[in-house]
Amino acid sequence: MGLLVNGEWHDQWYDTESTGGHFVRQESQFRHWITKDGQPGPTGDGGFKAEPGRYHLYISYACPWASRVLMMRTLKGLEDMISISIVHPHMLEHGWTFHDYPGVIKDPVINADYMYEIYTHVDSNYSGRVTVPVLYDLKQDTIVNNESSDIIRMLTRAFDDLGAKEGDYYPEELRSEIDKMNDFVYPNINNGVYKTGFATEQSVYEKEVHHVFDALDKLETHLEHHNYLVNDQFTEADIRLFTTLVRFDKVYFGHFKCNIRQLVDYPNLWEYTRRIYHIPGIKETVNFDHIQQHYYYSHKTINPNGIVPVGPDLDFSL
Ligand SMILES: N[C@@H](CCC(=O)N[C@@H](CS)C(=O)NCC(=O)O)C(=O)O
């Protein structure tokens, strides 16, 4: 695990000392948008027109942020229009790699061994973390965007005139409600499990773990009378919550010590997670081997011997 400083790789864990034991996530730096006509999106520059075969995604099956993007690619039927690479589940002293492992798909752009080479290829002076997902423009040979929340939002409509599957997961009339739900789910659950697991002070951990479970309790009540988070319709808000929930009992409960309750103890949330898992194409985006290998083997400050647990055995059937 490390980061780039002026284009040079440094093997370095997150600094939680300067933040009093808190994990603070860095802002993503590439924020351009693919649009139907190449006009600029809400942030960044224009010039990224939706075209089949032009864009490539770098994904980790282990990563909940990258998996949102993989889900959206599947839901919109973009598999033939946007190609993918899959990184190795272990993120060690060189960060993400393309080394051999079942499920890995190599880099077609520069045949990179390491994900950081993709970042330095587009900016030889790049400083920052080398994260996935990355949306890459094969035509301009540059990174379009490395922020999953932007990428899923642009993919929901940008390729609609080129034969993408129907379905708008951020419909105009629900936007403010979806935004509100995202503003609740992101800090408390999506990033909440990370703030809990990466905390290096007892008091910080205890505060964060309660935030996670207070939020899950609220959503459990909400789902008593609703099938989905917003307007009883499957939207972006559900995609964003699902990729955290599907990892919950496998890694966050044990590895990140989010262990007040298991997800299977929440009848409504567990049923909701399994329902989304069975939407056609979605279970193929969930790779539990990569998920468990990544967290337990990569985070040596949390699990120094890298022992990967064999359980729990979860029954995802409906
Ligand atoms: N804000 C980013 C976060 C992505 C992210 O943090 N990905 C993790 C994997 S789950 C990563 O690549 N981490 C490497 C690092 O922090 O050095 C997004 O949502 O796209």
Coordinates of C-alpha atoms in Angstrom, one line a residue, residues 172-302:
E172 CA -34.6 13.8 -12.6
E173 CA -37.7 13.7 -10.4
L174 CA -35.9 11.7 -7.7
R175 CA -32.5 13.5 -7.7
S176 CA -32.9 15.5 -4.5
E177 CA -34.2 12.4 -2.6
I178 CA -31.3 10.3 -4.0
D179 CA -28.8 12.9 -3.0
K180 CA -30.2 13.1 0.5
M181 CA -30.0 9.3 0.8
N182 CA -26.4 9.3 -0.5
D183 CA -25.5 12.0 2.0
F184 CA -26.7 9.7 4.8
V185 CA -25.4 6.4 3.5
Y186 CA -21.9 7.5 2.4
P187 CA -20.5 8.9 5.7
N188 CA -22.3 6.5 7.9
I189 CA -22.1 3.2 6.0
N190 CA -20.0 3.2 2.8
N191 CA -17.2 5.2 4.3
G192 CA -18.3 4.5 7.8
V193 CA -17.0 0.9 7.8
Y194 CA -13.6 2.2 6.6
K195 CA -13.6 4.9 9.3
T196 CA -14.3 2.2 11.8
G197 CA -11.8 -0.4 10.5
F198 CA -8.9 2.0 9.9
A199 CA -9.3 3.9 13.2
T200 CA -6.2 3.7 15.3
E201 CA -7.6 5.1 18.6
Q202 CA -10.1 3.1 20.7
S203 CA -12.4 6.1 21.2
V204 CA -12.5 6.9 17.5
Y205 CA -13.3 3.2 16.7
E206 CA -16.2 3.2 19.2
K207 CA -17.7 6.4 17.9
E208 CA -17.5 5.2 14.3
V209 CA -18.9 1.7 14.9
H210 CA -22.0 3.2 16.6
H211 CA -22.5 5.5 13.6
V212 CA -22.5 2.4 11.3
F213 CA -25.0 0.5 13.3
D214 CA -27.3 3.5 14.1
A215 CA -27.5 4.0 10.3
L216 CA -28.2 0.3 9.6
D217 CA -30.9 0.3 12.2
K218 CA -32.6 3.3 10.5
L219 CA -32.4 1.6 7.1
E220 CA -33.8 -1.6 8.5
T221 CA -36.9 0.3 9.7
H222 CA -37.2 2.1 6.3
L223 CA -37.1 -1.2 4.5
E224 CA -40.0 -2.6 6.6
H225 CA -42.3 -0.7 4.3
H226 CA -40.2 -0.2 1.2
N227 CA -38.4 -2.4 -1.3
Y228 CA -35.8 0.1 -2.2
L229 CA -34.2 3.2 -0.6
V230 CA -35.9 5.9 -2.7
N231 CA -39.5 5.9 -3.9
D232 CA -39.6 2.1 -4.0
Q233 CA -37.6 2.2 -7.2
F234 CA -34.2 0.7 -7.7
T235 CA -31.8 3.6 -8.1
E236 CA -28.2 4.7 -7.8
A237 CA -28.7 5.0 -4.0
D238 CA -29.3 1.2 -3.9
I239 CA -26.3 0.4 -6.1
R240 CA -24.1 2.5 -3.7
L241 CA -25.5 0.8 -0.6
F242 CA -25.4 -2.8 -2.0
T243 CA -21.7 -3.0 -2.6
T244 CA -21.1 -2.2 1.1
L245 CA -23.8 -4.6 2.4
V246 CA -22.7 -7.5 0.3
R247 CA -19.2 -7.3 1.9
F248 CA -20.5 -6.7 5.4
D249 CA -20.5 -10.2 7.0
K250 CA -17.6 -11.4 4.9
V251 CA -15.2 -8.7 5.8
Y252 CA -16.5 -5.6 7.6
F253 CA -17.9 -7.6 10.6
G254 CA -14.6 -9.4 11.3
H255 CA -11.8 -7.5 9.7
F256 CA -13.1 -4.0 10.3
K257 CA -14.7 -4.9 13.7
C258 CA -18.1 -3.7 12.6
N259 CA -19.4 -6.5 14.9
I260 CA -22.4 -5.2 16.9
R261 CA -24.6 -7.2 14.6
Q262 CA -24.2 -9.2 11.4
L263 CA -26.1 -8.2 8.3
V264 CA -28.0 -11.5 8.5
D265 CA -29.4 -10.4 11.8
Y266 CA -31.3 -7.7 10.0
P267 CA -34.2 -9.4 8.2
N268 CA -35.1 -6.5 5.9
L269 CA -31.5 -5.5 5.0
W270 CA -30.5 -9.1 4.4
E271 CA -33.5 -9.7 2.2
Y272 CA -32.9 -6.5 0.3
T273 CA -29.2 -7.4 -0.3
R274 CA -30.1 -10.9 -1.6
R275 CA -32.8 -9.4 -3.9
I276 CA -30.3 -7.0 -5.5
Y277 CA -27.7 -9.9 -5.7
H278 CA -30.3 -11.8 -7.9
I279 CA -30.9 -8.9 -10.3
P280 CA -29.6 -10.5 -13.6
G281 CA -25.9 -10.0 -14.0
I282 CA -25.2 -8.6 -10.5
K283 CA -23.9 -11.8 -8.8
E284 CA -21.3 -12.0 -11.5
T285 CA -19.9 -8.7 -10.3
V286 CA -19.4 -10.1 -6.8
N287 CA -16.3 -12.1 -6.3
F288 CA -16.0 -13.2 -2.6
D289 CA -12.6 -14.7 -3.1
H290 CA -11.1 -11.4 -4.3
I291 CA -13.0 -9.6 -1.5
Q292 CA -11.7 -11.7 1.3
Q293 CA -8.2 -12.1 -0.1
H294 CA -7.9 -8.3 -0.5
Y295 CA -9.0 -7.1 2.9
Y296 CA -7.5 -9.8 5.1
Y297 CA -4.2 -10.2 3.2
S298 CA -3.5 -6.6 2.2
H299 CA -4.1 -4.7 5.4
K300 CA -1.1 -5.9 7.4
T301 CA -1.5 -3.2 10.1
I302 CA -4.9 -4.8 11.0

